Coordinates of C-alpha atoms in Angstrom, one line a residue:
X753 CA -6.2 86.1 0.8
X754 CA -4.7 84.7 -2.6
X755 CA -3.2 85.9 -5.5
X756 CA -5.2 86.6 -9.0
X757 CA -3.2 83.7 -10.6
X758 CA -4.6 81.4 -7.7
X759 CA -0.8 81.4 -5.5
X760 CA -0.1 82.5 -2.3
X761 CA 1.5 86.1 -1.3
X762 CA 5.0 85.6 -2.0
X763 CA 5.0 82.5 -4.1
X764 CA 6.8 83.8 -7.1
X765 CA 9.5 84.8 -4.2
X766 CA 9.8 81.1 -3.8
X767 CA 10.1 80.6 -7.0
X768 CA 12.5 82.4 -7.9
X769 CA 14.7 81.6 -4.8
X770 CA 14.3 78.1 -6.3
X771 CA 15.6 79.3 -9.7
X772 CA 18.2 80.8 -8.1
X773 CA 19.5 78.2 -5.7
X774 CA 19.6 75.6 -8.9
X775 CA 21.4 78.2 -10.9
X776 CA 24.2 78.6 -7.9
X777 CA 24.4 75.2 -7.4
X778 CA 24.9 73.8 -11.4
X779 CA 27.5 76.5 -11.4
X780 CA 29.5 74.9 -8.8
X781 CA 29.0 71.2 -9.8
X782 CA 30.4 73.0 -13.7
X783 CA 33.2 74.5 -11.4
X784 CA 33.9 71.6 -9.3
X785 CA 34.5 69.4 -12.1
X786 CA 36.6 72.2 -14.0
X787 CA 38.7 72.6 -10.9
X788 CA 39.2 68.9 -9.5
X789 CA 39.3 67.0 -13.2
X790 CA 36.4 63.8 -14.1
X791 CA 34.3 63.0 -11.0
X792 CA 31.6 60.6 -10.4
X793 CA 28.4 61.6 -9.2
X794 CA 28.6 59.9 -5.8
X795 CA 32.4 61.6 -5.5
X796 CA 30.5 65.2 -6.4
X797 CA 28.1 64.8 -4.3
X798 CA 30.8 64.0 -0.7
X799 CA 33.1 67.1 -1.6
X800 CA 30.2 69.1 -2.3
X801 CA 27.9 68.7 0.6
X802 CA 25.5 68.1 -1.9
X803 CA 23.0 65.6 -1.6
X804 CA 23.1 62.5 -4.5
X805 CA 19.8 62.9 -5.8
X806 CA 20.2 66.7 -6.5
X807 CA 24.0 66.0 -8.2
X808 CA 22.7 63.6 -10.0
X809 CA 20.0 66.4 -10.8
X810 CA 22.1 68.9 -11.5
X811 CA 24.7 66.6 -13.6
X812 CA 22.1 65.7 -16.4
X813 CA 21.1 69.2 -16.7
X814 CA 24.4 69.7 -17.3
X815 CA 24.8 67.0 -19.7
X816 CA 21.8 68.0 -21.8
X817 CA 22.8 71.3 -21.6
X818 CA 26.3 70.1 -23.4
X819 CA 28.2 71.0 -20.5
X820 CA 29.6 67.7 -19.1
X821 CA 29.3 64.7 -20.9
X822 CA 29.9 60.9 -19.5
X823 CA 33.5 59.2 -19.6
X824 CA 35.0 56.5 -18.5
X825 CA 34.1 53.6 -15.8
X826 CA 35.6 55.1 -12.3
X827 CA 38.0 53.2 -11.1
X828 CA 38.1 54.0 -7.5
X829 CA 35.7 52.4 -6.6
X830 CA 36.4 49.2 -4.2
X831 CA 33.0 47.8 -4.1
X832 CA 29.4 47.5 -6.5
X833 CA 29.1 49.1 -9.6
X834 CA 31.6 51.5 -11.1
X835 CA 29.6 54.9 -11.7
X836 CA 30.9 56.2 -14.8
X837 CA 33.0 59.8 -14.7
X838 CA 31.8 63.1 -15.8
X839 CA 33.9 65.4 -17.5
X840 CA 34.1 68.6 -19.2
X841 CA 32.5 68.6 -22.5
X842 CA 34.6 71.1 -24.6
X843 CA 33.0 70.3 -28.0
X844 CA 29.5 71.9 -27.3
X845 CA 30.4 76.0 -26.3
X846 CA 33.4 78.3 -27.0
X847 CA 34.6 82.1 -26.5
X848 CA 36.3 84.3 -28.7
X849 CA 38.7 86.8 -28.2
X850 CA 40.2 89.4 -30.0
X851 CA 43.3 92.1 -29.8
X852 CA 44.3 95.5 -31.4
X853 CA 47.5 95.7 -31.4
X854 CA 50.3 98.3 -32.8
X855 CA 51.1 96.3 -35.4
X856 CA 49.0 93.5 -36.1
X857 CA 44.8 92.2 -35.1
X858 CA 44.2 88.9 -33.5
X859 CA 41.8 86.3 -33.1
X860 CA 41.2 83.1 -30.6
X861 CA 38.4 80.9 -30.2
X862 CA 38.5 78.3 -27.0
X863 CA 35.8 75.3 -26.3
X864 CA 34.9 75.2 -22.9
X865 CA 38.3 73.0 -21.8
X866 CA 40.8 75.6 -22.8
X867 CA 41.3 73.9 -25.6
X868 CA 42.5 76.0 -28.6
X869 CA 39.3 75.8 -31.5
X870 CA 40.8 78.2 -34.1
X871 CA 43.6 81.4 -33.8
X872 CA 45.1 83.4 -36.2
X873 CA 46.7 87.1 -35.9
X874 CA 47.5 89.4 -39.0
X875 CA 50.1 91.9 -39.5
X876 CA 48.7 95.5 -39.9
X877 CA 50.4 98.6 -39.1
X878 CA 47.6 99.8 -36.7
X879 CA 49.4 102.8 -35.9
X880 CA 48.8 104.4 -39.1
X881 CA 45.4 103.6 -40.1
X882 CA 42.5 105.5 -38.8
X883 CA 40.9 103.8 -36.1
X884 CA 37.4 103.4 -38.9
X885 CA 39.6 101.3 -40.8
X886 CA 41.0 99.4 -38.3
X887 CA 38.3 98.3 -36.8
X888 CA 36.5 97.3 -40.1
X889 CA 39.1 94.9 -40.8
X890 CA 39.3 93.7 -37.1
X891 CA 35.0 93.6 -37.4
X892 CA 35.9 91.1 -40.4
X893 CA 38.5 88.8 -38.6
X894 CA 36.1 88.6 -35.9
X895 CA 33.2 87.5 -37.5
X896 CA 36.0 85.2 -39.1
X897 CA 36.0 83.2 -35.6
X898 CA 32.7 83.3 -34.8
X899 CA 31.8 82.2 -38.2
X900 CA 34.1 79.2 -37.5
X901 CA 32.8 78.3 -34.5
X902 CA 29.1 78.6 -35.6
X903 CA 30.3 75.8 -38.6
X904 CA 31.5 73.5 -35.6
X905 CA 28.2 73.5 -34.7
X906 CA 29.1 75.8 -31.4
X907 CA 27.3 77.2 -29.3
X908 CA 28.9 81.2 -28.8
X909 CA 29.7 82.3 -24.7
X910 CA 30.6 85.7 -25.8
X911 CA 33.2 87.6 -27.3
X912 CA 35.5 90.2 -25.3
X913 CA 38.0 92.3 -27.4
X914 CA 41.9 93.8 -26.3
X915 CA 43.1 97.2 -26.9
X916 CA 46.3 98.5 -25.7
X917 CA 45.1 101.6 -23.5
X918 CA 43.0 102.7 -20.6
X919 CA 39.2 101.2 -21.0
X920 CA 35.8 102.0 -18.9
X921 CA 35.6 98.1 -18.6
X922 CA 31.5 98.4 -18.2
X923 CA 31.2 100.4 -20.9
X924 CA 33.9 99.5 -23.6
X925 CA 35.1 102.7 -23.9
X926 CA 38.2 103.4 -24.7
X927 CA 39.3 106.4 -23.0
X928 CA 43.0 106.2 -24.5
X929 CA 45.5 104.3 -26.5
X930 CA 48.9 106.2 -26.8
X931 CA 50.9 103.8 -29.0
X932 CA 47.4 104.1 -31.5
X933 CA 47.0 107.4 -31.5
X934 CA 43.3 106.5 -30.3
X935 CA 41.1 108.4 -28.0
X936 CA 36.8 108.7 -26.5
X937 CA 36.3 106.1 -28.7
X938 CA 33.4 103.7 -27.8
X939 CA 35.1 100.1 -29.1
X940 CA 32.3 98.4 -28.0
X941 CA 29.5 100.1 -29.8
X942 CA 31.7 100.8 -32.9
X943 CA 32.3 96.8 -32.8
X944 CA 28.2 96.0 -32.2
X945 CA 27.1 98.2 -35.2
X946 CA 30.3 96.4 -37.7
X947 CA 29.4 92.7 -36.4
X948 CA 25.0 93.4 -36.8
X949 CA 24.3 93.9 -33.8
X950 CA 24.8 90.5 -32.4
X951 CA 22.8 88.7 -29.5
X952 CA 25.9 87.4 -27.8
X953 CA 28.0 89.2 -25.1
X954 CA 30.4 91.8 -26.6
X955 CA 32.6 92.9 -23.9
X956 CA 36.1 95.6 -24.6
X957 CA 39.0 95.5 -22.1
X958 CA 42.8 96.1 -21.8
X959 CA 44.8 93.3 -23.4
X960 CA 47.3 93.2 -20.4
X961 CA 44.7 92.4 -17.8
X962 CA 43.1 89.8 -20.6
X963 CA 46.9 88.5 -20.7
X964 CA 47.3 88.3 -17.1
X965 CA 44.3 86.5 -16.7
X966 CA 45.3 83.7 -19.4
X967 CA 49.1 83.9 -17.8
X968 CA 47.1 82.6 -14.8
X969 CA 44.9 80.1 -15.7
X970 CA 47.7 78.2 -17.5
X971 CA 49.9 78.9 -14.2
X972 CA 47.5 77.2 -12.0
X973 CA 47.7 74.3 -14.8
X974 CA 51.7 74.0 -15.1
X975 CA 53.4 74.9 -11.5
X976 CA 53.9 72.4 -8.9
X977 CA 53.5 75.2 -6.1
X978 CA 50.0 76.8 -6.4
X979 CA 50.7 80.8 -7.6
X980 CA 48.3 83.1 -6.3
X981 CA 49.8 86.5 -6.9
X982 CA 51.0 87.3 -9.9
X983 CA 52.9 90.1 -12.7
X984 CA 52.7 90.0 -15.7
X985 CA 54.7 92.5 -18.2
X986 CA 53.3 92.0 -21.4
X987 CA 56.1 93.5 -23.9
X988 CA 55.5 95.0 -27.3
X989 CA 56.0 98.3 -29.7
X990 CA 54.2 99.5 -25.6
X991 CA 54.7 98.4 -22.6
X992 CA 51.7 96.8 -20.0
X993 CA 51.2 95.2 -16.9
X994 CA 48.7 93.1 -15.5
X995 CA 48.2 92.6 -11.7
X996 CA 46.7 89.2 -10.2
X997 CA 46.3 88.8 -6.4
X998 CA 45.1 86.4 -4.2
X999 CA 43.7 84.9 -7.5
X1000 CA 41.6 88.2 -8.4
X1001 CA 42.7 90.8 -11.3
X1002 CA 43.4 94.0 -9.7
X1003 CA 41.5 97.0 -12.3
X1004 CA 41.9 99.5 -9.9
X1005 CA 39.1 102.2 -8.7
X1006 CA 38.2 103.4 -12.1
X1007 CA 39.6 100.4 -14.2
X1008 CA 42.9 101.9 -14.9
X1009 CA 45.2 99.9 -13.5
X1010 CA 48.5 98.3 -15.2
X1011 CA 49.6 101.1 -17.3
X1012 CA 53.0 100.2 -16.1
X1013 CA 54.8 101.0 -19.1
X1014 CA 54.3 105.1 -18.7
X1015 CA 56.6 104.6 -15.1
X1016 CA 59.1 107.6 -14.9
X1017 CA 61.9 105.8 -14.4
X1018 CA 64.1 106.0 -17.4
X1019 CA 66.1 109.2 -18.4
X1020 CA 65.3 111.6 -20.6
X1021 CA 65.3 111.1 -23.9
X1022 CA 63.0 109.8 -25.9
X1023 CA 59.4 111.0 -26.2
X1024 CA 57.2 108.1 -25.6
X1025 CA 53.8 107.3 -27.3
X1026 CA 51.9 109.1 -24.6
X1027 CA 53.8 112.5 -25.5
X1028 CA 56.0 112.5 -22.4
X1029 CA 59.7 111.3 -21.8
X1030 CA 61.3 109.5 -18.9
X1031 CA 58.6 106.6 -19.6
X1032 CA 59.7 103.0 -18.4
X1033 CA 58.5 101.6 -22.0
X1034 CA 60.7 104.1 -23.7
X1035 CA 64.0 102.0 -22.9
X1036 CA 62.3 98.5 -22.6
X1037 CA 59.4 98.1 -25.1
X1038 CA 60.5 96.7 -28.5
X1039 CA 61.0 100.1 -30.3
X1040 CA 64.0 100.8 -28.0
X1041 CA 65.3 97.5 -28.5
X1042 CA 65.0 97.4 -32.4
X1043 CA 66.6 101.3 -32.3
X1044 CA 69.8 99.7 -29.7
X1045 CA 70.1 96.2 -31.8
X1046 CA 69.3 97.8 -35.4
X1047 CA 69.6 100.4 -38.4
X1048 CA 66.9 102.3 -39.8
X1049 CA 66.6 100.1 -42.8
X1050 CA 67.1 96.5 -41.1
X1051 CA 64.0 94.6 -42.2
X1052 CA 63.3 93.4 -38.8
X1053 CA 61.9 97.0 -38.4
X1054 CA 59.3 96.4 -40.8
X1055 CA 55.5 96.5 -39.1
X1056 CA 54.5 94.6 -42.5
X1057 CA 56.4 91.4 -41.3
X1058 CA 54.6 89.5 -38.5
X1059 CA 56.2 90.2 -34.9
X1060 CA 57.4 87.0 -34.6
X1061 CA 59.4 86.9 -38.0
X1062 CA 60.6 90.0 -37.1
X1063 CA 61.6 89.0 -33.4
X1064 CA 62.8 85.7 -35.1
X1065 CA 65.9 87.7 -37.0
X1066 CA 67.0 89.2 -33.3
X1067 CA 67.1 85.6 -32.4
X1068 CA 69.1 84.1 -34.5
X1069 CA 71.4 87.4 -34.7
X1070 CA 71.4 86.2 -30.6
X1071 CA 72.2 82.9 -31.1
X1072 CA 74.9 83.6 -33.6
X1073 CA 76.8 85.9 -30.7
X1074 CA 76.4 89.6 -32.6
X1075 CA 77.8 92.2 -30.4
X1076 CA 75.5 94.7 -31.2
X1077 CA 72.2 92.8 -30.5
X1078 CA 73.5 91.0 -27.2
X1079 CA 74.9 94.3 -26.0
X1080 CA 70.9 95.7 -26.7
X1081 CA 69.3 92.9 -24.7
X1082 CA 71.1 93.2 -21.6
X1083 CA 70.3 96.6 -21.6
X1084 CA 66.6 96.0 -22.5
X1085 CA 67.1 93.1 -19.5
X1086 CA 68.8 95.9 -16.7
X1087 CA 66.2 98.5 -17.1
X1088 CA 63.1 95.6 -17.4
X1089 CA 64.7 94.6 -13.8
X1090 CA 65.5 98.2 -12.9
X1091 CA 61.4 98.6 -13.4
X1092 CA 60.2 95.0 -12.3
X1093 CA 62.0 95.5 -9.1
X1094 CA 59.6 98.2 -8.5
X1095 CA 56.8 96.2 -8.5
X1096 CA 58.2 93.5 -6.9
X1097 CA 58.9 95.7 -3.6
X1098 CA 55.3 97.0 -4.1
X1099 CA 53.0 93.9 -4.8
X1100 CA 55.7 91.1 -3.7
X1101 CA 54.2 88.8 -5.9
X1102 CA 55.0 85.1 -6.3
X1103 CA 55.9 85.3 -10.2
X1104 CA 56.6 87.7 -12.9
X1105 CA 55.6 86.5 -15.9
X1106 CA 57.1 88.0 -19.0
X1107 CA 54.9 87.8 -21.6
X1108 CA 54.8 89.2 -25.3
X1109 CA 58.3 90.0 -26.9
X1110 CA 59.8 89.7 -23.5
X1111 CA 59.0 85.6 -23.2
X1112 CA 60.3 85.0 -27.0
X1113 CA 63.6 87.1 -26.1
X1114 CA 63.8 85.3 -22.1
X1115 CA 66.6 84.1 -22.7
X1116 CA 69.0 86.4 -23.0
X1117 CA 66.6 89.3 -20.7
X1118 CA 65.6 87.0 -17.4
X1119 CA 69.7 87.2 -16.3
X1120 CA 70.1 91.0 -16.5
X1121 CA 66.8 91.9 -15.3
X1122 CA 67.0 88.9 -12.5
X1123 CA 70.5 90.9 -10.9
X1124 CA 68.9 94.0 -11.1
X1125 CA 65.6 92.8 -9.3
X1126 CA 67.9 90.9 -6.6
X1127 CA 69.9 94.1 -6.2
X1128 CA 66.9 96.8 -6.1
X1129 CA 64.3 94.5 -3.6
X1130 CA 64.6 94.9 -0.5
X1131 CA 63.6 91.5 1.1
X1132 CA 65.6 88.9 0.8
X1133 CA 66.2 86.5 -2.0
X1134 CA 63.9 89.4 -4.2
X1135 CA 61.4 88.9 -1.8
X1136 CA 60.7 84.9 -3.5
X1137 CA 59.7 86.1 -6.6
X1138 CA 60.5 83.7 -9.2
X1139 CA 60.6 85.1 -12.9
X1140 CA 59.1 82.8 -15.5
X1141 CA 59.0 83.3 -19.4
X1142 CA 54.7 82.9 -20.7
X1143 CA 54.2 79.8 -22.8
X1144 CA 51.3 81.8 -24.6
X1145 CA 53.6 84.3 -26.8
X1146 CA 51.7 86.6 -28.1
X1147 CA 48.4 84.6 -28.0
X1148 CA 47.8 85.5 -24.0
X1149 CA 45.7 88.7 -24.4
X1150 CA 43.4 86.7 -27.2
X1151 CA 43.3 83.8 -25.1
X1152 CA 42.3 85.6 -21.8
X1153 CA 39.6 87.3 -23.9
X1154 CA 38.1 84.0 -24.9
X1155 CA 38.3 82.5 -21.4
X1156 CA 36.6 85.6 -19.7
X1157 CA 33.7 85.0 -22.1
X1158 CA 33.7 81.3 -20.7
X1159 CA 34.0 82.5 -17.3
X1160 CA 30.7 83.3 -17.5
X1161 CA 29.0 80.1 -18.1
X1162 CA 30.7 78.8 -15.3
X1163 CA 29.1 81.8 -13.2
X1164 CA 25.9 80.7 -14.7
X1165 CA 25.6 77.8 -16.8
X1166 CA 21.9 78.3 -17.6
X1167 CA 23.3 80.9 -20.0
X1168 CA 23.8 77.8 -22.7
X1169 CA 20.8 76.8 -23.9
X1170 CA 19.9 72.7 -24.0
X1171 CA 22.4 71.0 -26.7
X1172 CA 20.6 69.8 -29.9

């Protein structure tokens, strides 16, 4: 018995198997030379297990699919004919991502290396706009990146957008957003129908889990020691936390996890964003600092100025030895340890990263909040977590956000279509 098309009963099985097999296996040829740095074909092929004739296969697909592209002569090689190196090619594909913040928007766009295409973040006092308006002017500054990288002559992986609050990651709902005001408000959709409906992956998630993820990546560029478990506390007007172990972001059972900020650990007092008090972002996020180190009218409270001018005036003010805002930081520092030391004795990671506000003040936090962790963890030494400031600023959650999006053509590289 055959088929009507002429093949044999289960043929299109086959096929597809077949289609299959080659998409797993040009995803990890992509992911072998993204991992390991330039390789020849012949070097793929022996730390693979793959055979030479399929790498060398898979490799021009690759190639003509602008993925890798040919470098230099290896070499390595004793004997014969150097084979020439492939490489990343980071010119062809990039990722954008994007970030609602209190008080400012942001964009990134990365090629497929890491490397930064385009970034640019605007002040805007989120907190008192309507959430239509701010996410018509955060519609535009998107489209602002991908226009750029469509000029390049790039291909787009995808977009994936940061908001401060709990999101249904699969859906791109946002389900809240305390330090917004925002609530049941479908980011994703909202964003589809402002950018035209676009054909490329749109994906919403929390900006401290995009900022882990980036904290991460440029970890496992910069340390000596690999780092497989990681904190991050991500510091601004809130307070967030993103959780990375054995290399995998931890979301939790419903995608809420990280809201470390609403921790009742501080005193009463002040009635944090979410409408309770007692909150752990209430005595360490930058609203507490700017109320310990500054008066009502000190410019450096102004949401109009960019967070890193503002943050710029507590440094120097730092530097120059005032009482007042040194006196503020090392209380900012004890209760950032007084909290950290809590999730040190719960996820004993092998960093905590301080990213956002916290890595541009390190300086004069890490020593206050290092004595508290050492005195509030219960394993020696603070169980070997080290505490390191983020190189990334306030660029992480952006940059995470455009590297998720490129994730995925390393999952499946068939995704880009052949270069032209």
């Amino acid at each position: 018995m055959t088929l009507t098309d002429g093949r044999r009963p289960g043929s299109r099985g086959v096929a597809a198997d077949h289609v299959s097999l080659r998409r797993n296996n040009l995803s990890v040829v992509l992911r072998h030379v993204r991992d390991l740095g330039p390789r020849s074909r012949a070097r793929i092929a022996e730390e693979t297990g793959l055979n030479k004739a399929t790498v060398s296969s898979l490799v021009a697909e690759l190639v003509e699919r602008g993925l890798l592209r040919e470098g230099s002569a290896d070499s390595s090689r004793a004997l014969g004919r150097p084979g020439l190196l492939v490489e990343l090619d980071g010119t062809g594909v990039c990722g954008v991502g994007g970030e609602i913040n209190v008080d400012y928007l942001a964009v990134s766009a990365l090629d497929l290396t890491g490397a930064v295409v385009l970034e640019k973040r605007v002040p805007v006092d989120v907190a008192h706009l309507d959430p239509a308006t701010t996410l018509d002017r955060f519609a535009d500054l998107v489209q602002e990146a991908v226009t750029g990288v469509e000029v390049r002559g790039g291909q787009l992986a995808g977009v994936t957008l940061a908001v401060p609050g709990l999101v249904q990651g699969e859906t791109g709902k946002l389900k809240l957003a305390p330090n917004l005001g925002w609530g049941e408000l479908s980011v994703a959709q909202e964003m589809r129908s402002r950018l035209g409906e676009p054909t490329y992956p749109l994906h919403v998630d929390n900006e401290a889990n995009l900022a882990a993820l980036a904290a991460y990546a440029d970890l496992r560029q910069t340390e000596d020691e690999p780092v497989h478990d990681l904190v991050l506390l991500t510091g601004a007007v809130g307070v967030g936390g993103g959780v990375v172990a054995g290399g995998q972001l931890l979301r939790g059972g419903h995608g809420y996890s990280g809201e470390v900020g609403h921790m009742p650990v501080a005193p009463p007092g002040r009635t944090c964003g979410c409408g309770r008090t007692g909150c752990w972002e209430t005595v360490v996020g930058l609203t507490a600092l700017l109320h310990k180190a500054t008066d009502r009218d000190d410019p450096v409270r102004d949401p109009s100025l960019d967070v890193e001018q503002r943050l710029a005036g507590i440094t120097r003010r730092a530097e120059a030895g005032e009482a007042r805002t040194l006196s503020a930081l090392k209380d900012v520092g004890t209760w950032l340890g007084i909290g950290g030391a809590i999730l040190v004795n719960i996820l004993n990671p092998d960093v905590l990263v301080l990213g956002g506000y916290f890595a541009v003040l390190g300086p004069w936090l890490k020593e206050p909040l290092e004595k508290a962790i050492r005195e509030r963890v219960i394993a020696p030494d603070g169980g070997g977590c080290r505490v390191v400031r983020s190189e990334l600023g306030f660029a992480a959650a952006v940059r995470g956000g455009a590297q998720i999006s490129l994730d995925q053509v390393f999952v499946d590289p068939t995704r880009i279509g052949v270069a032209r």
